[in-house]
Amino acid sequence: MDSSLIKCPHCGKTNRIPAAAAGHPRCGSCRRDLPWIVAAGDADFPVVAEQSSVPVLVDFWAAWCGPCRMVSPVLDKLAQERAGTFKLVKVDVDTSPGLSRRFDIQAIPTLLLIKNGAVVARQAGAPPAAALRSWLDAALSASPR
């Protein structure tokens, strides 16, 4: 389980963000919410995503996938716009076959929204940015099953 470095969109300070922690990350300098974007795999997914204290948007992707490369910047932007609201967890299907089987990933990109350890929404394919934003907002506002 690694940490990542994120540049604060508000003050420009670089912050180390853990893959798993209670709460959500805030800038060490200006104390504003930071986007929480991390990678996970077969070994650390339960701790990083399923035990998260905030909702988790899981992006199943692959480096060779054109639509995945189109969706990724939109997801990064959503994570910045909604900093503190959810954690974006990226799962490379080529290096995490166990998770791909477990969640029955048939096409990529596939997005899952996990709240309190349960999948509450699923989206396959690469919708336009506006449709993706609407889907995420609806999924975040829905109560967990």
PDB file of C-alpha atoms in Angstrom:
ATOM      1  CA  MET A   1       0.000   0.000   0.000  1.00  0.00           C
ATOM      2  CA  ASP A   2       1.697   3.132  -1.226  1.00  0.00           C
ATOM      3  CA  SER A   3       1.132   6.794  -0.664  1.00  0.00           C
ATOM      4  CA  SER A   4       1.070   9.316  -3.487  1.00  0.00           C
ATOM      5  CA  LEU A   5       2.053  12.936  -3.886  1.00  0.00           C
ATOM      6  CA  ILE A   6      -0.658  15.448  -4.747  1.00  0.00           C
ATOM      7  CA  LYS A   7      -0.170  19.123  -5.453  1.00  0.00           C
ATOM      8  CA  CYS A   8      -2.780  21.219  -3.650  1.00  0.00           C
ATOM      9  CA  PRO A   9      -4.996  22.908  -6.276  1.00  0.00           C
ATOM     10  CA  HIS A  10      -5.476  25.870  -3.893  1.00  0.00           C
ATOM     11  CA  CYS A  11      -1.981  26.772  -2.645  1.00  0.00           C
ATOM     12  CA  GLY A  12       0.355  24.630  -4.771  1.00  0.00           C
ATOM     13  CA  LYS A  13       1.969  22.791  -1.827  1.00  0.00           C
ATOM     14  CA  THR A  14       2.849  19.143  -2.455  1.00  0.00           C
ATOM     15  CA  ASN A  15       1.238  16.731   0.020  1.00  0.00           C
ATOM     16  CA  ARG A  16       1.801  13.030   0.674  1.00  0.00           C
ATOM     17  CA  ILE A  17      -1.550  11.239   0.531  1.00  0.00           C
ATOM     18  CA  PRO A  18      -1.901   7.768   2.090  1.00  0.00           C
ATOM     19  CA  ALA A  19      -3.792   5.103   0.141  1.00  0.00           C
ATOM     20  CA  ALA A  20      -5.854   4.286   3.240  1.00  0.00           C
ATOM     21  CA  ALA A  21      -6.646   6.464   6.250  1.00  0.00           C
ATOM     22  CA  ALA A  22      -9.559   7.583   8.391  1.00  0.00           C
ATOM     23  CA  GLY A  23     -11.342  10.699   7.191  1.00  0.00           C
ATOM     24  CA  HIS A  24     -10.100  12.378   4.030  1.00  0.00           C
ATOM     25  CA  PRO A  25      -6.906  14.235   3.093  1.00  0.00           C
ATOM     26  CA  ARG A  26      -6.393  17.938   3.700  1.00  0.00           C
ATOM     27  CA  CYS A  27      -3.521  20.160   2.646  1.00  0.00           C
ATOM     28  CA  GLY A  28      -0.845  20.472   5.326  1.00  0.00           C
ATOM     29  CA  SER A  29      -0.390  24.126   4.438  1.00  0.00           C
ATOM     30  CA  CYS A  30      -3.799  25.695   3.674  1.00  0.00           C
ATOM     31  CA  ARG A  31      -5.940  22.933   5.339  1.00  0.00           C
ATOM     32  CA  ARG A  32      -8.351  22.709   2.383  1.00  0.00           C
ATOM     33  CA  ASP A  33      -9.679  19.362   1.128  1.00  0.00           C
ATOM     34  CA  LEU A  34      -7.460  17.522  -1.362  1.00  0.00           C
ATOM     35  CA  PRO A  35      -8.499  15.157  -4.137  1.00  0.00           C
ATOM     36  CA  TRP A  36      -7.886  11.570  -3.015  1.00  0.00           C
ATOM     37  CA  ILE A  37      -6.587   9.601  -5.999  1.00  0.00           C
ATOM     38  CA  VAL A  38      -4.795   6.295  -5.377  1.00  0.00           C
ATOM     39  CA  ALA A  39      -4.084   2.985  -7.071  1.00  0.00           C
ATOM     40  CA  ALA A  40      -5.004  -0.389  -5.615  1.00  0.00           C
ATOM     41  CA  GLY A  41      -4.564  -4.025  -6.551  1.00  0.00           C
ATOM     42  CA  ASP A  42      -5.580  -7.499  -5.500  1.00  0.00           C
ATOM     43  CA  ALA A  43      -3.577  -7.379  -2.254  1.00  0.00           C
ATOM     44  CA  ASP A  44      -4.561  -3.975  -0.835  1.00  0.00           C
ATOM     45  CA  PHE A  45      -8.043  -3.344  -2.297  1.00  0.00           C
ATOM     46  CA  PRO A  46      -9.978  -4.353   0.857  1.00  0.00           C
ATOM     47  CA  VAL A  47      -8.072  -1.849   3.004  1.00  0.00           C
ATOM     48  CA  VAL A  48      -7.896   0.928   0.395  1.00  0.00           C
ATOM     49  CA  ALA A  49     -11.452   0.751  -0.978  1.00  0.00           C
ATOM     50  CA  GLU A  50     -13.815  -1.454   1.013  1.00  0.00           C
ATOM     51  CA  GLN A  51     -12.823  -0.148   4.443  1.00  0.00           C
ATOM     52  CA  SER A  52     -12.774   3.506   3.374  1.00  0.00           C
ATOM     53  CA  SER A  53     -14.528   6.056   5.573  1.00  0.00           C
ATOM     54  CA  VAL A  54     -15.709   7.964   2.463  1.00  0.00           C
ATOM     55  CA  PRO A  55     -17.443   6.675  -0.686  1.00  0.00           C
ATOM     56  CA  VAL A  56     -15.033   5.166  -3.225  1.00  0.00           C
ATOM     57  CA  LEU A  57     -15.205   5.470  -6.998  1.00  0.00           C
ATOM     58  CA  VAL A  58     -13.313   2.500  -8.448  1.00  0.00           C
ATOM     59  CA  ASP A  59     -11.997   2.835 -12.005  1.00  0.00           C
ATOM     60  CA  PHE A  60     -11.169  -0.512 -13.634  1.00  0.00           C
ATOM     61  CA  TRP A  61      -8.853   0.336 -16.532  1.00  0.00           C
ATOM     62  CA  ALA A  62      -5.893  -0.821 -18.634  1.00  0.00           C
ATOM     63  CA  ALA A  63      -2.993   1.079 -20.204  1.00  0.00           C
ATOM     64  CA  TRP A  64      -3.812  -0.229 -23.697  1.00  0.00           C
ATOM     65  CA  CYS A  65      -7.494   0.852 -23.519  1.00  0.00           C
ATOM     66  CA  GLY A  66      -8.310   3.989 -25.530  1.00  0.00           C
ATOM     67  CA  PRO A  67     -11.647   4.723 -23.812  1.00  0.00           C
ATOM     68  CA  CYS A  68      -9.929   4.311 -20.433  1.00  0.00           C
ATOM     69  CA  ARG A  69      -7.457   7.029 -21.392  1.00  0.00           C
ATOM     70  CA  MET A  70     -10.393   9.297 -22.313  1.00  0.00           C
ATOM     71  CA  VAL A  71     -12.253   8.715 -19.023  1.00  0.00           C
ATOM     72  CA  SER A  72      -9.245   9.005 -16.703  1.00  0.00           C
ATOM     73  CA  PRO A  73      -8.752  12.808 -16.971  1.00  0.00           C
ATOM     74  CA  VAL A  74     -12.494  13.344 -16.436  1.00  0.00           C
ATOM     75  CA  LEU A  75     -12.357  11.229 -13.265  1.00  0.00           C
ATOM     76  CA  ASP A  76      -9.287  13.124 -12.046  1.00  0.00           C
ATOM     77  CA  LYS A  77     -11.120  16.416 -12.614  1.00  0.00           C
ATOM     78  CA  LEU A  78     -14.199  15.154 -10.753  1.00  0.00           C
ATOM     79  CA  ALA A  79     -11.960  14.117  -7.851  1.00  0.00           C
ATOM     80  CA  GLN A  80     -10.545  17.647  -7.753  1.00  0.00           C
ATOM     81  CA  GLU A  81     -13.963  19.324  -8.038  1.00  0.00           C
ATOM     82  CA  ARG A  82     -15.425  17.128  -5.301  1.00  0.00           C
ATOM     83  CA  ALA A  83     -12.376  16.904  -3.025  1.00  0.00           C
ATOM     84  CA  GLY A  84     -13.342  15.480   0.352  1.00  0.00           C
ATOM     85  CA  THR A  85     -16.501  13.850  -1.050  1.00  0.00           C
ATOM     86  CA  PHE A  86     -15.076  10.593  -2.410  1.00  0.00           C
ATOM     87  CA  LYS A  87     -11.869   8.650  -3.016  1.00  0.00           C
ATOM     88  CA  LEU A  88     -10.879   7.688  -6.575  1.00  0.00           C
ATOM     89  CA  VAL A  89      -9.246   4.251  -6.653  1.00  0.00           C
ATOM     90  CA  LYS A  90      -7.711   3.108  -9.937  1.00  0.00           C
ATOM     91  CA  VAL A  91      -7.393  -0.636 -10.554  1.00  0.00           C
ATOM     92  CA  ASP A  92      -5.338  -1.890 -13.518  1.00  0.00           C
ATOM     93  CA  VAL A  93      -7.150  -5.025 -14.735  1.00  0.00           C
ATOM     94  CA  ASP A  94      -3.938  -6.458 -16.192  1.00  0.00           C
ATOM     95  CA  THR A  95      -2.187  -6.492 -12.810  1.00  0.00           C
ATOM     96  CA  SER A  96      -5.290  -7.276 -10.702  1.00  0.00           C
ATOM     97  CA  PRO A  97      -7.042 -10.274 -12.287  1.00  0.00           C
ATOM     98  CA  GLY A  98      -8.541 -11.344  -8.956  1.00  0.00           C
ATOM     99  CA  LEU A  99     -10.487  -8.094  -8.594  1.00  0.00           C
ATOM    100  CA  SER A 100     -11.582  -8.278 -12.231  1.00  0.00           C
ATOM    101  CA  ARG A 101     -13.049 -11.748 -11.601  1.00  0.00           C
ATOM    102  CA  ARG A 102     -14.536 -10.821  -8.240  1.00  0.00           C
ATOM    103  CA  PHE A 103     -16.431  -7.825  -9.645  1.00  0.00           C
ATOM    104  CA  ASP A 104     -17.213  -9.570 -12.969  1.00  0.00           C
ATOM    105  CA  ILE A 105     -15.520  -6.919 -15.098  1.00  0.00           C
ATOM    106  CA  GLN A 106     -16.478  -7.727 -18.700  1.00  0.00           C
ATOM    107  CA  ALA A 107     -15.582  -4.389 -20.339  1.00  0.00           C
ATOM    108  CA  ILE A 108     -13.303  -1.515 -19.490  1.00  0.00           C
ATOM    109  CA  PRO A 109     -13.514   1.108 -18.341  1.00  0.00           C
ATOM    110  CA  THR A 110     -15.948  -0.015 -15.667  1.00  0.00           C
ATOM    111  CA  LEU A 111     -16.709   2.234 -12.714  1.00  0.00           C
ATOM    112  CA  LEU A 112     -18.075   1.096  -9.359  1.00  0.00           C
ATOM    113  CA  LEU A 113     -19.199   3.276  -6.484  1.00  0.00           C
ATOM    114  CA  ILE A 114     -18.636   1.628  -3.105  1.00  0.00           C
ATOM    115  CA  LYS A 115     -20.214   2.937   0.092  1.00  0.00           C
ATOM    116  CA  ASN A 116     -19.659   1.249   3.443  1.00  0.00           C
ATOM    117  CA  GLY A 117     -18.022  -1.716   1.687  1.00  0.00           C
ATOM    118  CA  ALA A 118     -20.949  -2.373  -0.692  1.00  0.00           C
ATOM    119  CA  VAL A 119     -21.240  -1.628  -4.422  1.00  0.00           C
ATOM    120  CA  VAL A 120     -24.117   0.837  -4.848  1.00  0.00           C
ATOM    121  CA  ALA A 121     -23.673   1.818  -8.511  1.00  0.00           C
ATOM    122  CA  ARG A 122     -21.961   0.492 -11.645  1.00  0.00           C
ATOM    123  CA  GLN A 123     -21.175   2.117 -15.008  1.00  0.00           C
ATOM    124  CA  ALA A 124     -19.480   0.401 -17.960  1.00  0.00           C
ATOM    125  CA  GLY A 125     -18.046   2.211 -20.956  1.00  0.00           C
ATOM    126  CA  ALA A 126     -16.856   5.748 -21.569  1.00  0.00           C
ATOM    127  CA  PRO A 127     -19.785   8.160 -21.343  1.00  0.00           C
ATOM    128  CA  PRO A 128     -19.344  11.874 -22.090  1.00  0.00           C
ATOM    129  CA  ALA A 129     -18.099  14.006 -19.194  1.00  0.00           C
ATOM    130  CA  ALA A 130     -21.546  15.482 -18.453  1.00  0.00           C
ATOM    131  CA  ALA A 131     -23.165  12.036 -18.284  1.00  0.00           C
ATOM    132  CA  LEU A 132     -20.370  10.747 -16.047  1.00  0.00           C
ATOM    133  CA  ARG A 133     -20.762  13.742 -13.729  1.00  0.00           C
ATOM    134  CA  SER A 134     -24.548  13.168 -13.508  1.00  0.00           C
ATOM    135  CA  TRP A 135     -24.082   9.443 -12.846  1.00  0.00           C
ATOM    136  CA  LEU A 136     -21.571  10.139 -10.070  1.00  0.00           C
ATOM    137  CA  ASP A 137     -23.753  12.787  -8.421  1.00  0.00           C
ATOM    138  CA  ALA A 138     -26.785  10.475  -8.457  1.00  0.00           C
ATOM    139  CA  ALA A 139     -24.740   7.546  -7.131  1.00  0.00           C
ATOM    140  CA  LEU A 140     -23.202   9.635  -4.342  1.00  0.00           C
ATOM    141  CA  SER A 141     -26.609  10.926  -3.237  1.00  0.00           C
ATOM    142  CA  ALA A 142     -28.209   7.464  -3.225  1.00  0.00           C
ATOM    143  CA  SER A 143     -28.374   5.725   0.103  1.00  0.00           C
ATOM    144  CA  PRO A 144     -26.282   2.557   0.518  1.00  0.00           C
ATOM    145  CA  ARG A 145     -28.101  -0.759   0.075  1.00  0.00           C
TER     146      ARG A 145
END
